[in-house]
Amino acid sequence: MTMEQMIPTVIFAAMAILLIGLSLIVVTAKSVFRSAIALTAALGIVAGIFALLGADFVAASQLLIYVGGIMIIMLFVIMLSQRSTALTERQTNEQWLWGALFALAVTCALIVQFRAVYRGVFATSVPTPTSVAIGRLLLGDMIVPFEAISLVLLAALVGAVYFGLDYEEKL
């Protein structure tokens, strides 16, 4: 393996180890806020892995939708709806050992299957970005369905705001 092929492999391995560590923090942290922050970082690492594999559109979508949207909403819900004493509750139950053993068994089974299927099949070329082709498709042949979906989403947003108003404000 040449140095050019080894650098992405080392970066991928470091990101995978960091992702596993952050995922463990998500499920074992006593503070819901710390768990949410670790989940945000883990989802950011997943976006980095997608970018490393050449799926730049999926990486950007991961950052915008999950990290930028869902995690911010989750943090607002945590901060605005709970008392400060409820933010430090136990996040695990008594069955954690069985869950860890099951996860280890599934991981071992997946490793065995991947090694059998992908023996010597790994690509040595750099993946090509996908966002240019997707952009040309969405703004070329698929422009009418793309704009129709945006209008449907706008109508859903207006409907959600309307239903969120109090009854007296509607009159």
Coordinates of C-alpha atoms in Angstrom, one line a residue:
M1 CA 0.0 0.0 0.0
T2 CA 1.4 3.4 -1.0
M3 CA 1.5 6.5 1.1
E4 CA -1.3 8.0 -1.0
Q5 CA -3.6 5.1 -0.2
M6 CA -2.6 4.9 3.4
I7 CA -3.5 8.5 4.4
P8 CA -7.3 8.1 3.8
T9 CA -7.2 4.7 5.5
V10 CA -5.6 6.2 8.6
I11 CA -8.0 9.2 8.6
F12 CA -11.0 6.8 8.2
A13 CA -9.8 4.7 11.1
A14 CA -9.3 7.7 13.4
M15 CA -12.7 9.0 12.5
A16 CA -14.3 5.6 13.2
I17 CA -12.6 5.3 16.6
L18 CA -13.7 8.8 17.5
L19 CA -17.2 8.0 16.3
I20 CA -17.4 4.9 18.5
G21 CA -16.1 6.9 21.5
L22 CA -18.7 9.6 21.0
S23 CA -21.5 7.1 20.5
L24 CA -20.5 5.5 23.8
I25 CA -20.7 8.9 25.5
V26 CA -24.2 9.4 23.9
V27 CA -25.6 6.3 25.6
T28 CA -23.7 6.5 28.9
A29 CA -23.7 10.2 29.8
K30 CA -25.8 11.1 32.8
S31 CA -26.5 14.6 31.5
V32 CA -29.0 14.7 28.7
F33 CA -27.3 17.9 27.5
R34 CA -23.9 16.3 27.3
S35 CA -25.5 13.3 25.5
A36 CA -27.0 15.7 22.9
I37 CA -23.7 17.5 22.4
A38 CA -21.9 14.1 21.9
L39 CA -24.6 13.1 19.4
T40 CA -24.1 16.3 17.5
A41 CA -20.4 15.6 17.3
A42 CA -21.0 12.0 16.3
L43 CA -23.3 13.1 13.5
G44 CA -20.6 15.6 12.4
I45 CA -18.1 12.7 12.3
V46 CA -20.5 10.6 10.2
A47 CA -20.7 13.6 7.7
G48 CA -16.9 13.6 7.6
I49 CA -16.8 9.9 6.8
F50 CA -19.3 10.5 4.0
A51 CA -17.1 13.3 2.7
L52 CA -14.1 11.1 2.9
L53 CA -15.9 8.4 0.8
G54 CA -16.7 10.9 -1.9
A55 CA -20.4 11.4 -1.1
D56 CA -20.2 15.1 -0.6
F57 CA -23.9 15.7 -1.2
V58 CA -24.8 13.2 1.5
A59 CA -22.2 14.7 3.8
A60 CA -23.7 18.2 3.3
S61 CA -27.2 16.9 3.8
Q62 CA -26.1 15.1 7.0
L63 CA -24.7 18.4 8.4
L64 CA -27.7 20.5 7.4
I65 CA -30.5 18.2 8.3
Y66 CA -29.2 16.3 11.4
V67 CA -26.5 18.5 12.9
G68 CA -28.0 21.8 12.0
G69 CA -31.7 21.1 12.3
I70 CA -32.6 18.2 14.5
M71 CA -29.9 18.7 17.1
I72 CA -30.7 22.4 17.5
I73 CA -34.4 21.5 18.0
M74 CA -33.4 18.8 20.5
L75 CA -31.3 21.3 22.4
F76 CA -34.0 23.9 22.5
V77 CA -36.5 21.2 23.8
I78 CA -34.1 20.2 26.5
M79 CA -33.3 23.7 27.6
L80 CA -36.8 25.1 27.5
S81 CA -39.0 22.2 28.7
Q82 CA -37.2 20.5 31.6
R83 CA -36.2 21.6 35.0
S84 CA -32.5 21.7 35.8
T85 CA -32.8 18.7 38.2
A86 CA -34.3 16.5 35.4
L87 CA -31.3 17.1 33.2
T88 CA -29.0 14.7 35.1
E89 CA -30.8 11.3 35.0
R90 CA -29.4 7.9 34.5
Q91 CA -29.3 7.0 30.8
T92 CA -28.7 3.3 31.1
N93 CA -30.7 0.4 32.5
E94 CA -29.9 -2.9 34.2
Q95 CA -29.8 -4.7 30.8
W96 CA -26.7 -2.9 29.5
L97 CA -24.4 -5.9 29.7
W98 CA -26.7 -8.0 27.6
G99 CA -27.0 -5.2 25.1
A100 CA -23.2 -4.8 24.9
L101 CA -22.8 -8.6 24.4
F102 CA -25.4 -8.6 21.7
A103 CA -23.7 -5.6 20.0
L104 CA -20.4 -7.4 20.1
A105 CA -21.8 -10.5 18.6
V106 CA -23.5 -8.6 15.8
T107 CA -20.2 -6.7 15.2
C108 CA -18.2 -9.9 15.0
A109 CA -20.8 -11.5 12.6
L110 CA -20.6 -8.4 10.3
I111 CA -16.8 -8.4 10.3
V112 CA -16.8 -12.1 9.3
Q113 CA -19.4 -11.4 6.5
F114 CA -17.6 -8.3 5.2
R115 CA -14.3 -10.1 5.1
A116 CA -15.8 -13.0 3.2
V117 CA -17.6 -10.8 0.6
Y118 CA -15.1 -8.0 0.1
R119 CA -11.9 -10.0 0.2
G120 CA -9.5 -8.1 -2.1
V121 CA -12.2 -5.9 -3.7
F122 CA -11.4 -2.6 -2.1
A123 CA -11.0 0.3 -4.5
T124 CA -7.7 2.1 -4.9
S125 CA -9.0 5.1 -6.8
V126 CA -10.2 8.4 -5.3
P127 CA -14.0 8.7 -5.3
T128 CA -15.5 11.4 -7.5
P129 CA -17.8 14.0 -6.0
T130 CA -21.6 13.6 -6.5
S131 CA -22.9 17.1 -5.9
V132 CA -22.3 18.4 -9.5
A133 CA -24.4 15.6 -11.1
I134 CA -27.2 15.9 -8.5
G135 CA -27.3 19.7 -9.0
R136 CA -27.5 19.4 -12.8
L137 CA -30.3 16.8 -12.4
L138 CA -32.3 18.9 -9.9
L139 CA -31.9 22.1 -11.8
G140 CA -32.2 20.5 -15.3
D141 CA -34.6 17.7 -16.0
M142 CA -36.2 17.6 -12.6
I143 CA -36.8 21.4 -12.0
V144 CA -40.6 21.2 -12.1
P145 CA -40.9 18.4 -9.5
F146 CA -38.2 20.1 -7.4
E147 CA -40.2 23.3 -7.3
A148 CA -43.5 21.5 -6.8
I149 CA -42.0 19.8 -3.7
S150 CA -40.8 23.2 -2.4
L151 CA -44.3 24.6 -2.7
V152 CA -45.8 21.6 -0.9
L153 CA -43.2 22.1 1.9
L154 CA -44.1 25.8 2.1
A155 CA -47.8 25.0 2.4
A156 CA -47.0 22.5 5.2
L157 CA -45.0 25.2 7.0
V158 CA -47.8 27.7 6.7
G159 CA -50.3 25.1 7.9
A160 CA -48.1 24.2 10.9
V161 CA -47.9 27.9 11.9
Y162 CA -51.7 28.3 11.4
F163 CA -52.4 25.2 13.6
G164 CA -49.9 26.4 16.2
L165 CA -51.8 29.7 16.8
D166 CA -54.3 30.0 19.6
Y167 CA -58.0 29.8 18.8
E168 CA -58.6 33.5 19.6
E169 CA -55.7 34.6 17.4
K170 CA -57.2 32.8 14.5
L171 CA -60.4 35.0 14.6

